[in-house]
Coordinates of C-alpha atoms and ligand atoms in Angstrom, one line a residue:
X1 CA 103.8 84.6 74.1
X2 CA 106.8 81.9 74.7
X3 CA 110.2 84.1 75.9
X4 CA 113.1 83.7 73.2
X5 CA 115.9 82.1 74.9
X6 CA 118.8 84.0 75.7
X7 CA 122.5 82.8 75.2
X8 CA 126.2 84.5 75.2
X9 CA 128.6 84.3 73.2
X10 CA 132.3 85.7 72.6
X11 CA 131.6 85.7 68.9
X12 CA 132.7 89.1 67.1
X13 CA 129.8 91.5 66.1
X14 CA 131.1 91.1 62.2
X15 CA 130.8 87.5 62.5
X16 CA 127.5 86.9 64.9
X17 CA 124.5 84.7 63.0
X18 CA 121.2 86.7 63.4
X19 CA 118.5 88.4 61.7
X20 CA 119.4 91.6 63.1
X21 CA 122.4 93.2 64.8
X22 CA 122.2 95.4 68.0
X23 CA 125.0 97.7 67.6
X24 CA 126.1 99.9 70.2
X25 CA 127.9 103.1 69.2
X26 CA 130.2 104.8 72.6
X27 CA 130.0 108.3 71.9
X28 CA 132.2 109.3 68.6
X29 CA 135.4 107.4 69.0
X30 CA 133.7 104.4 68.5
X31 CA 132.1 103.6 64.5
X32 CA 135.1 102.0 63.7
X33 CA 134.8 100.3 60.2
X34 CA 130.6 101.4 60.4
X35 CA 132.2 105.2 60.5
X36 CA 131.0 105.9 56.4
X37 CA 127.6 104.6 56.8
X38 CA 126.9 105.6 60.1
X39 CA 128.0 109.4 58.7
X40 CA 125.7 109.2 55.6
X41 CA 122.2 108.3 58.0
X42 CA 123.6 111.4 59.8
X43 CA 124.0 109.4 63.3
X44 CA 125.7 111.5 65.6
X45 CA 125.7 109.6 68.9
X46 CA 123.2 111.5 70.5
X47 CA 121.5 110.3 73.6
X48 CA 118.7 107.6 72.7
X49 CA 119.5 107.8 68.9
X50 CA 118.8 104.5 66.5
X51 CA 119.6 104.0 63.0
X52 CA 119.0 101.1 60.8
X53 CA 121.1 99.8 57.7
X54 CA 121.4 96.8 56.0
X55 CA 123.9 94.2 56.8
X56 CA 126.3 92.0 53.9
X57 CA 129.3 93.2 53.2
X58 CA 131.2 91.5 56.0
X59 CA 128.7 91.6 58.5
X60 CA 126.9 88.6 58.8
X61 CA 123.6 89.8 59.8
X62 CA 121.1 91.0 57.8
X63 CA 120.1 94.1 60.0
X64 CA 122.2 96.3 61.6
X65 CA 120.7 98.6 64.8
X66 CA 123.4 101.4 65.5
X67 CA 122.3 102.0 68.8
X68 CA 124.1 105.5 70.8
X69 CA 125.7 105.3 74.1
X70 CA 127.7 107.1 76.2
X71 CA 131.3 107.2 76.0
X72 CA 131.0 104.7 79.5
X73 CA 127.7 103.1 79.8
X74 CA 126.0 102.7 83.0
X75 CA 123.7 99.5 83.4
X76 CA 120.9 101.5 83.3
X77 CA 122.1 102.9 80.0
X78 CA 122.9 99.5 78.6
X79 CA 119.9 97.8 79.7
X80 CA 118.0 101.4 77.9
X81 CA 119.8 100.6 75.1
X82 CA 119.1 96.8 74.5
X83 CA 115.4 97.3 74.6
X84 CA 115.3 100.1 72.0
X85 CA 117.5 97.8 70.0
X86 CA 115.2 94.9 70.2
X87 CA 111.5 97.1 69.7
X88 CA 113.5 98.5 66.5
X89 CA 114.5 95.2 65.1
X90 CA 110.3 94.3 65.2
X91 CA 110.2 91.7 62.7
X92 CA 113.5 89.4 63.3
X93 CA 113.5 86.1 64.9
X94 CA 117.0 86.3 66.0
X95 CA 118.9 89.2 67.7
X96 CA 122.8 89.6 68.2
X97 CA 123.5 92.3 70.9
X98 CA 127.0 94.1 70.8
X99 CA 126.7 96.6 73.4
X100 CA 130.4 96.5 74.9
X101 CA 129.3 95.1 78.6
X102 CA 131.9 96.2 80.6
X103 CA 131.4 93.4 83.2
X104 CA 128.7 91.0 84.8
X105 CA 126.3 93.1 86.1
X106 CA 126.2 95.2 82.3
X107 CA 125.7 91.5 80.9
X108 CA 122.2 91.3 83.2
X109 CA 121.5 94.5 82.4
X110 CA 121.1 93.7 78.9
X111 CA 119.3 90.7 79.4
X112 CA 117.0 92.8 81.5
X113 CA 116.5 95.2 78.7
X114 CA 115.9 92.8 76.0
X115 CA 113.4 90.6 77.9
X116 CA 111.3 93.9 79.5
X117 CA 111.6 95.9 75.9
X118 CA 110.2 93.1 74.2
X119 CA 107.1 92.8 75.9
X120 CA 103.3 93.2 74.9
X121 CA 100.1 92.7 76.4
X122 CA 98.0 90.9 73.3
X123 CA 95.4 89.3 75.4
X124 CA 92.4 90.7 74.4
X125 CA 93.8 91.5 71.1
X126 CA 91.9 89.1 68.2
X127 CA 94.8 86.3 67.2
X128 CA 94.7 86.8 63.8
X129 CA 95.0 90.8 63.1
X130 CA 99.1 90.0 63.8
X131 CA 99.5 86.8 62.1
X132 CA 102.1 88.5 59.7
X133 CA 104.6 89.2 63.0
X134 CA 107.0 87.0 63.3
X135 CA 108.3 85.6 66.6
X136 CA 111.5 86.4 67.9
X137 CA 112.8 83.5 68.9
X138 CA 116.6 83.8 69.5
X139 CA 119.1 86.4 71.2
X140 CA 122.2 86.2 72.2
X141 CA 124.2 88.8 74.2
X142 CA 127.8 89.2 72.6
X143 CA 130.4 89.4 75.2
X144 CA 134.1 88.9 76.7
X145 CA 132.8 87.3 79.8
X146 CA 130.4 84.6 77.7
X147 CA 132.5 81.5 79.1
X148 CA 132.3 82.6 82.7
X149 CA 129.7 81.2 84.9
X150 CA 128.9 84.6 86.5
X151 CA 127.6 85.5 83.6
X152 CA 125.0 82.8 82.6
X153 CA 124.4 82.9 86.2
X154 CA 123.3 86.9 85.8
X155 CA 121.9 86.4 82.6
X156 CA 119.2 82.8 84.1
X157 CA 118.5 86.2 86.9
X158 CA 117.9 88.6 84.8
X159 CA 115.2 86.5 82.9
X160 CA 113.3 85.2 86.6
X161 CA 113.6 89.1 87.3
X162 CA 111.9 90.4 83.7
X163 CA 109.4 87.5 83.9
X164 CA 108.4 88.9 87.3
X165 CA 108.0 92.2 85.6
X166 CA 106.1 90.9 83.0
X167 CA 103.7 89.4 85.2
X168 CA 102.9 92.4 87.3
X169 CA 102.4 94.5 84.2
X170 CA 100.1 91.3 82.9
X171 CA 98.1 91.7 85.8
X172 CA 97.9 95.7 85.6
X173 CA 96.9 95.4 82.2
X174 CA 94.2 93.2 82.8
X175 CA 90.2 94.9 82.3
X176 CA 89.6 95.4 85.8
X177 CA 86.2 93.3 85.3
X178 CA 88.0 90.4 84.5
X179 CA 90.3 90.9 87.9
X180 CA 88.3 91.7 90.8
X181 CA 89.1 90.5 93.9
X182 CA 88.7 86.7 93.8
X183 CA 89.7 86.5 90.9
X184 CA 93.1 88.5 91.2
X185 CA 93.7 86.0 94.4
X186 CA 93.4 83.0 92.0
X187 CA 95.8 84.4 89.8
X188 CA 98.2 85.3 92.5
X189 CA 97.9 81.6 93.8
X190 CA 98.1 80.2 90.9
X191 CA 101.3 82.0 90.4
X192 CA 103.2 81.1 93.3
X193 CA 102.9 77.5 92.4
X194 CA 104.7 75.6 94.4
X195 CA 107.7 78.1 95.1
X196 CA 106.3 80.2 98.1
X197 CA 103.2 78.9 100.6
X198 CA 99.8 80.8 99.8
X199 CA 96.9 81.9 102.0
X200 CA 93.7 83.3 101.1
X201 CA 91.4 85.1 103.2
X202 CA 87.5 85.5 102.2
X203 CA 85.5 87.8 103.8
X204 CA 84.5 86.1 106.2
X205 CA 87.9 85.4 107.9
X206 CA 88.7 88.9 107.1
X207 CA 86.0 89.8 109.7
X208 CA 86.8 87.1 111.9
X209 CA 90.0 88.4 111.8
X210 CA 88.8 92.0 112.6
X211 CA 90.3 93.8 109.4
X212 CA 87.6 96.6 109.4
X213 CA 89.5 98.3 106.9
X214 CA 89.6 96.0 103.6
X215 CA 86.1 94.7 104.8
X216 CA 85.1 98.8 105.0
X217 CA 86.3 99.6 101.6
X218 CA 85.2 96.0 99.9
X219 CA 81.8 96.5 101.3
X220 CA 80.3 98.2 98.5
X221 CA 81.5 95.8 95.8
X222 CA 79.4 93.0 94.8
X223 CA 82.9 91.2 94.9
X224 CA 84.3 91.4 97.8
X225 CA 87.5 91.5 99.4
X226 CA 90.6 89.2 100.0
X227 CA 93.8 89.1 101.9
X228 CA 96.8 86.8 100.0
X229 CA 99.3 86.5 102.4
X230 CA 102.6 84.3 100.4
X231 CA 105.4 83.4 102.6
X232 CA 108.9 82.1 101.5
X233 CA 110.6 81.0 104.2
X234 CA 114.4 79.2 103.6
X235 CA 116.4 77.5 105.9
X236 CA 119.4 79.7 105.5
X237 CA 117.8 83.2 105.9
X238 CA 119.4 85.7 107.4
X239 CA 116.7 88.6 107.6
X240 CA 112.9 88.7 108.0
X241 CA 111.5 91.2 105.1
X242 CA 107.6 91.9 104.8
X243 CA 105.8 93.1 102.1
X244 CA 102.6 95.0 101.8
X245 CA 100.8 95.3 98.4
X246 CA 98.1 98.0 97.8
X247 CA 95.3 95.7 95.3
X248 CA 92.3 97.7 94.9
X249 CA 91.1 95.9 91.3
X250 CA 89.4 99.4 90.4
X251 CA 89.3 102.6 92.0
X252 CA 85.9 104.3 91.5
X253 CA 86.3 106.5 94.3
X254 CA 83.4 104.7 96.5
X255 CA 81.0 107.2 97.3
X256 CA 83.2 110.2 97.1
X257 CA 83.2 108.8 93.3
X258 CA 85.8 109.9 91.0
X259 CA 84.8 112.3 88.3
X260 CA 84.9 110.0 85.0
X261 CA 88.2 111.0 83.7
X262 CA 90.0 110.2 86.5
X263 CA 88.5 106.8 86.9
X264 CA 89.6 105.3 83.5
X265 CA 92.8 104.2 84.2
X266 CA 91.5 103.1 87.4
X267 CA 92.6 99.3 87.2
X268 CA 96.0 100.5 88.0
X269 CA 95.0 100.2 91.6
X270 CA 96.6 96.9 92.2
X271 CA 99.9 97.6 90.9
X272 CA 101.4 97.8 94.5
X273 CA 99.9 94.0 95.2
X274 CA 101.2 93.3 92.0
X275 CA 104.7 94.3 92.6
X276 CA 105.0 92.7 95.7
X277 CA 103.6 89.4 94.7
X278 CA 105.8 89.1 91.7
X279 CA 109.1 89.9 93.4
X280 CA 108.4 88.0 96.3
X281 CA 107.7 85.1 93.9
X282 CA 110.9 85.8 92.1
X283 CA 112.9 86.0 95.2
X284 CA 111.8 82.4 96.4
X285 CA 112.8 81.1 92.5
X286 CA 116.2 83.1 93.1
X287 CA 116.8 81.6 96.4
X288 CA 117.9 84.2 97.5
X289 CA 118.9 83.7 102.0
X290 CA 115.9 86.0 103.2
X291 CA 112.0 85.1 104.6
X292 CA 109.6 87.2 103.1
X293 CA 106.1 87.3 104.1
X294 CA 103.9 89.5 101.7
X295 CA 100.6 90.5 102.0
X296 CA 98.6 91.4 99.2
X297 CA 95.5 94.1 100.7
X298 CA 92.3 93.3 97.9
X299 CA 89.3 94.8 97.1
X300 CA 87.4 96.8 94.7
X301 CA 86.2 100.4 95.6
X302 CA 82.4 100.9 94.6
X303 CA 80.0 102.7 95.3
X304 CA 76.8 100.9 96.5
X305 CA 73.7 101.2 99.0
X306 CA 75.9 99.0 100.9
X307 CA 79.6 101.2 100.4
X308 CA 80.8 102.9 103.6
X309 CA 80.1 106.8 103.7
X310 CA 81.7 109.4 104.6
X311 CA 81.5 110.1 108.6
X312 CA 81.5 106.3 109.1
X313 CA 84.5 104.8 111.6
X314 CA 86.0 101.8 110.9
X315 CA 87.4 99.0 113.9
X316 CA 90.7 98.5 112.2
X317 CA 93.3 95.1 112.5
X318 CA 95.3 96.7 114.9
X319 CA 92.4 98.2 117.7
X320 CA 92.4 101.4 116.3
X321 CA 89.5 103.3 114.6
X322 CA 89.5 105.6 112.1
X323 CA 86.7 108.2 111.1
X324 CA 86.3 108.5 107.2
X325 CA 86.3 111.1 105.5
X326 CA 87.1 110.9 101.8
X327 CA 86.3 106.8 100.5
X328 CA 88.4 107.9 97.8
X329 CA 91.4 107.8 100.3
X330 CA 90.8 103.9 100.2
X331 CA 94.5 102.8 100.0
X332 CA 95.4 104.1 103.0
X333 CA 92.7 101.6 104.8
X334 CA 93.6 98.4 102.9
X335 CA 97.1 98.8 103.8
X336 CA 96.1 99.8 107.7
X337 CA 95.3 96.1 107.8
X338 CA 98.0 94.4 106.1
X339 CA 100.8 96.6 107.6
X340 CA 99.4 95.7 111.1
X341 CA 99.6 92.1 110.3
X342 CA 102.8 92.4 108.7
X343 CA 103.9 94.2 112.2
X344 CA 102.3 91.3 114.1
X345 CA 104.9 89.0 113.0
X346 CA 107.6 91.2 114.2
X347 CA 109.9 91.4 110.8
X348 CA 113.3 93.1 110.9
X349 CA 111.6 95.4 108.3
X350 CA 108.5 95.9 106.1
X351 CA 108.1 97.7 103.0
X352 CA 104.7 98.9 101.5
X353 CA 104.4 99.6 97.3
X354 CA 101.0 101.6 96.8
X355 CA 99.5 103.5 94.2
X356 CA 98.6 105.7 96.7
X357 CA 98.3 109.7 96.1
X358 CA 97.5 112.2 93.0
X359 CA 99.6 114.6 95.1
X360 CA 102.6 112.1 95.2
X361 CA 102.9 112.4 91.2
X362 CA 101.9 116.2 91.5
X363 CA 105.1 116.1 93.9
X364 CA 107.6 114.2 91.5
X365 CA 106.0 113.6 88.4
X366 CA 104.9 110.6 86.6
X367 CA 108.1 108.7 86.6
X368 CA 109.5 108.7 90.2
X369 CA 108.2 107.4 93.3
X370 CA 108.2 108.4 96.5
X371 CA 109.8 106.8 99.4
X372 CA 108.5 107.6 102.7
X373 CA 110.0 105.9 106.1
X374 CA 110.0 105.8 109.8
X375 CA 113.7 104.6 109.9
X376 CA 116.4 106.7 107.8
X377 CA 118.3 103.8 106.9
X378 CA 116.0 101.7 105.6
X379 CA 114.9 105.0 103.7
X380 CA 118.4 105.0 102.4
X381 CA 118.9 101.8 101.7
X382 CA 115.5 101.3 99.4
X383 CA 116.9 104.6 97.5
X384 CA 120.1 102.8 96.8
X385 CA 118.1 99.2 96.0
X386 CA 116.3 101.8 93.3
X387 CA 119.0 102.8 92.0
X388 CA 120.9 99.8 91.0
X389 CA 117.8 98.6 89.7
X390 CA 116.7 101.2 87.4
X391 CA 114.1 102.8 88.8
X392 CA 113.7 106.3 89.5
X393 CA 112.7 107.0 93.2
X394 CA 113.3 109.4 95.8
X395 CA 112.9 110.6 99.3
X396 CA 110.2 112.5 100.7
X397 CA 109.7 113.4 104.5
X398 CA 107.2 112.5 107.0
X399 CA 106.2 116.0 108.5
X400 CA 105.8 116.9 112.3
X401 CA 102.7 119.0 110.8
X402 CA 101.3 115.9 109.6
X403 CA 101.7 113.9 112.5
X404 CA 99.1 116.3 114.3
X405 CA 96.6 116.2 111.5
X406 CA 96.4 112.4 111.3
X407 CA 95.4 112.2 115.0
X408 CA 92.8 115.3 115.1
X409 CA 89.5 113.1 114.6
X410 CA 86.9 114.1 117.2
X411 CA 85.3 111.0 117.3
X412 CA 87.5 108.2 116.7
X413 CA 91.4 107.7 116.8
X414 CA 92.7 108.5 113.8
X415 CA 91.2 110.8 110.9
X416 CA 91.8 109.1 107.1
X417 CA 92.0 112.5 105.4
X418 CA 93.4 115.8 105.4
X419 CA 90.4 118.3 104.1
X420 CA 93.5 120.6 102.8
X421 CA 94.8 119.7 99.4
X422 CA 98.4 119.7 100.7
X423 CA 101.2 117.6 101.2
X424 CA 98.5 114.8 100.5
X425 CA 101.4 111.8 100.0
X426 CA 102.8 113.1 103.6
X427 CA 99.5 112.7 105.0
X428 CA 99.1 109.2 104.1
X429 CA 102.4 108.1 104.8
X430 CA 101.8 109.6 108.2
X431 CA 98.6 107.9 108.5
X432 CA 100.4 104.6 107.6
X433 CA 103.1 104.7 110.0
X434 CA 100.5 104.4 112.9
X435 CA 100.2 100.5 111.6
X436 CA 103.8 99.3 111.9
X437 CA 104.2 99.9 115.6
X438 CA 108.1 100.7 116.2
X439 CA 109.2 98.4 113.4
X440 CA 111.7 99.5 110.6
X441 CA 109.4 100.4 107.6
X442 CA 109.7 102.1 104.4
X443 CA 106.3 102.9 102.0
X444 CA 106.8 103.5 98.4
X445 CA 104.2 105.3 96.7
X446 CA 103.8 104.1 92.7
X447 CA 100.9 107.1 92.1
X448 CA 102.9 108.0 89.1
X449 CA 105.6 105.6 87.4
X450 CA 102.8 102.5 87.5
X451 CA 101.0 102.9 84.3
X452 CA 102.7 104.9 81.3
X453 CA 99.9 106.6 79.3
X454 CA 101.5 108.1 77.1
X455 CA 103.9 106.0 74.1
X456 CA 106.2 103.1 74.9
X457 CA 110.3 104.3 75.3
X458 CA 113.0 101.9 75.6
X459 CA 112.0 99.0 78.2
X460 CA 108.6 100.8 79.2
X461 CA 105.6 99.3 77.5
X462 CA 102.2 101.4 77.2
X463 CA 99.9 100.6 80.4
X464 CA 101.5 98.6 83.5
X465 CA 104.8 98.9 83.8
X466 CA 106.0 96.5 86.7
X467 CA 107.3 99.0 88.6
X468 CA 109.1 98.2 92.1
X469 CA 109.8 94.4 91.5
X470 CA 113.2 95.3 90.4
X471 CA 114.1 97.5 93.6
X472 CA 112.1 94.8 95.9
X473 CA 113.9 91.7 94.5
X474 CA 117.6 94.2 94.7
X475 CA 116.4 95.4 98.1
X476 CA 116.2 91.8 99.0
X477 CA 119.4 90.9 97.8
X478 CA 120.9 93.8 99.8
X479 CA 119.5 92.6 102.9
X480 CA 120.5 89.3 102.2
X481 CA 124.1 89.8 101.8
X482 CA 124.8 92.9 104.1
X483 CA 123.2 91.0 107.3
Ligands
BES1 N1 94.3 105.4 93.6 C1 94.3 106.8 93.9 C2 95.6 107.5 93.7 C3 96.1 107.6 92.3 C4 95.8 108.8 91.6 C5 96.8 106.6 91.7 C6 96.3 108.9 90.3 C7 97.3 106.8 90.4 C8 97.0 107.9 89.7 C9 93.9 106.9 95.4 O1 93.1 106.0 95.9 C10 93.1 108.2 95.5 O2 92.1 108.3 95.0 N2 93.7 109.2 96.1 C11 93.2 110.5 96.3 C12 93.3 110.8 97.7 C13 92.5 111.9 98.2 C14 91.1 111.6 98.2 C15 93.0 112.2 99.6 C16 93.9 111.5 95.4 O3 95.1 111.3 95.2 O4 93.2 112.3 94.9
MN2 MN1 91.0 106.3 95.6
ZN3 ZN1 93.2 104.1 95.0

């Protein structure tokens, strides 16, 4: 689907030319001249509330969207607040937004909102079952600030960000048949075009390469693994960031096979190679002054008479061997290998994004992430790169307790799983950290917020969501700019 364009203008919201009209209400003060009708459909300003009346009558637009907010709007709000604007005004081809930004960074907010809200994933949906809908075409973000060249520059960022977004969710929402391994590493590549430098590996360099663990969990797919490694590299960068992507294109468990309920949603797997891929591929077309390297970890978890079992030990990138014990624990083995390459090239920090553990989400639900680190600052500093961006993470630690557990194999170096059902996302952070040497890294585990299976809400489609590009591309521009 083509994106509308987005422009600004300083127009009033009586006077803007559009289908529909995104009205935003600030708590009661606020309805102005809209205070009768607004009364009448009983809007009350209440967190999240949307009413719909017709325009005429001195507004110009045929639609108006009375949209709540709070008395001072947050971005976060705003950019809430455009997307339920724009998925209740379904049929128009033009949208006005008049949402009171109270400066630049509200102004990409909204565009944010309106370009993630509108999404939908109609690929394998037959063409002509929504011939009737028509295509919005046209928005345009009402605002004081529409002549300043701040705020076209936020708005052209906010639509490089959304796209990237889009195309992790894209990717997440693909059938998992139709992205398996190779096929997921000809997407990626075609993707970065020519605005980062690809690399693929095949199986046969990954063993070259002695990556034990993406060949070990790959080996029982007929399909087997790959490592994309993208690098953006610009003259002017002041920091060296690397990202790891967790990309196993389904999850069947392996051997220790899933029980069929838990598999279903399965194709989520890859949204942490997803993530990383689209922001690194949005950082390069931002040009923002950083190097990335990102390393996207792919393969597909089956089982097979050639899968690795339980009891087997795996010769890892980086020397060390680890006994396994659950091949349902897979992440954890894929991301072994591309955190120790990500280590090798001695980066002034790496991040990892992983859908990694049930007993992350069992932690902090299905909306939050956990952020797990062997360096407090970088800790804090993705926290605060969340929350700017939107998304709702938050700390968890990496336990002494653990520590001893993920060294107590009695055959090899390292042991993959903890037998006890507790503190499971500790476990594997603490498993993780033996990869990255003494190198400033942070791993975010996605368990939860990457796939919404319940109805869409404001900018959160059903399926994929996209989530961590927004706090990866932020936590770039952090680290481009405090350095
Ligand atoms: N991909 C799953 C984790 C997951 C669970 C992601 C639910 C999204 C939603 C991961 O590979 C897995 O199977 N983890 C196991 C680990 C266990 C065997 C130690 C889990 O969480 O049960
Ligand atoms: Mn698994
Ligand atoms: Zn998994």
């Amino acid at each position: 689907m083509p994106s509308p364009s987005v422009s600004l203008s300083t127009a009033k919201p009586t006077t803007a030319q559009a289908d529909a009209l995104i009205l935003g209400i600030r708590g009661d003060e606020d309805k102005g001249e809209f205070a009768a009708i607004l009364d009448l459909l009983g809007f009350t300003g209440e967190k999240g509330q949307t009413v719909t009346f017709p325009g005429g009558d001195g507004i110009k637009a045929s639609t108006v969207v009375a949209v709540a907010l709070p008395e001072a709007p947050t971005a976060e709000d705003l950019r809430r607040a455009a997307a339920r604007g724009v998925r209740a005004a379904k049929n128009a081809t033009s949208i006005a937004l008049a949402l009171h930004p109270a400066g630049v960074d509200e102004v990409e907010a909204i565009a944010e909102g309106v370009a993630l809200g509108g999404y939908v994933f109609e690929t394998y949906k037959s063409a002509k079952k929504d011939a009737k809908k028509k295509v919005l075409t046209s928005i345009v973000i009402l605002s004081p600030f529409a002549r300043q060249t701040t705020a076209t520059k936020a708005v052209e960022r906010a639509a490089t960000v959304a796209e990237a977004v889009n195309v992790a969710r894209d990717w997440v929402n693909t059938p998992p048949g139709d992205l398996r391994p190779g096929a997921f590493a000809e997407a990626i590549t075609a993707h970065a075009g020519t605005d980062v430098r690809v690399s693929v590996w095949d199986e046969r360099r990954l063993a070259k390469e002695k990556c034990g663990g993406i060949l070990g969990v790959g080996q029982g797919s007929d399909s087997p693994p790959r490592l994309v490694t993208l690098s953006y590299e610009p003259a002017d960068a002041v920091a060296h960031l690397a990202l790891v992507g967790k990309g196993i294109t389904f999850d069947s468990g392996g051997l220790s096979i899933k029980p069929g309920a838990s598999m279903q949603t399965m194709k989520l797997d890859m949204a942490g190679a997803a993530a990383v891929v689209a922001a690194t591929v949005a950082i390069a077309r931002l040009g923002l002054p950083i190097k990335i390297t990102a390393y996207a970890c792919l393969a597909e978890n089956m089982p097979s008479g050639g899968a690795t079992r339980p009891g087997d030990v795996l010769h890892m990138r980086s020397g060390a061997t680890v006994e396994v014990h659950n091949t349902d624990a897979e992440g954890r083995l894929v991301l072994a290998d591309g955190l120790a390459l990500a280590a090798e090239a001695k980066p002034d920090h790496i991040v990892d994004v992983a859908t990694l553990t049930g007993a992350c989400v069992v932690a902090l639900g299905e909306l939050t992430s956990g952020v797990m680190s062997n360096d407090d600052e970088l800790g804090e500093t993705v926290l605060a790169a969340s929350r700017v961006a939107g998304e709702s993470m938050w700390r968890l630690p990496i336990t002494e307790e653990m520590k001893g557990k993920v060294t107590s194999s009695s055959i090899a170096d390292l042991r993959q799983h903890n037998p006890k059902p507790y503190g499971g996302a500790l476990f594997a952070a603490a498993f993780l950290r033996e990869f990255v040497g003494d190198i400033s890294w942070a791993h975010i585990d996605i368990a939860g917020p990457s796939f919404n299976e319940g109805g869409a809400t404001d900018y959160t489609p059903v399926g994929g969501t996209g989530v961590g590009v927004r706090t990866l591309v932020r936590l770039a521009t952090e680290l481009s700019t405090t350095r």
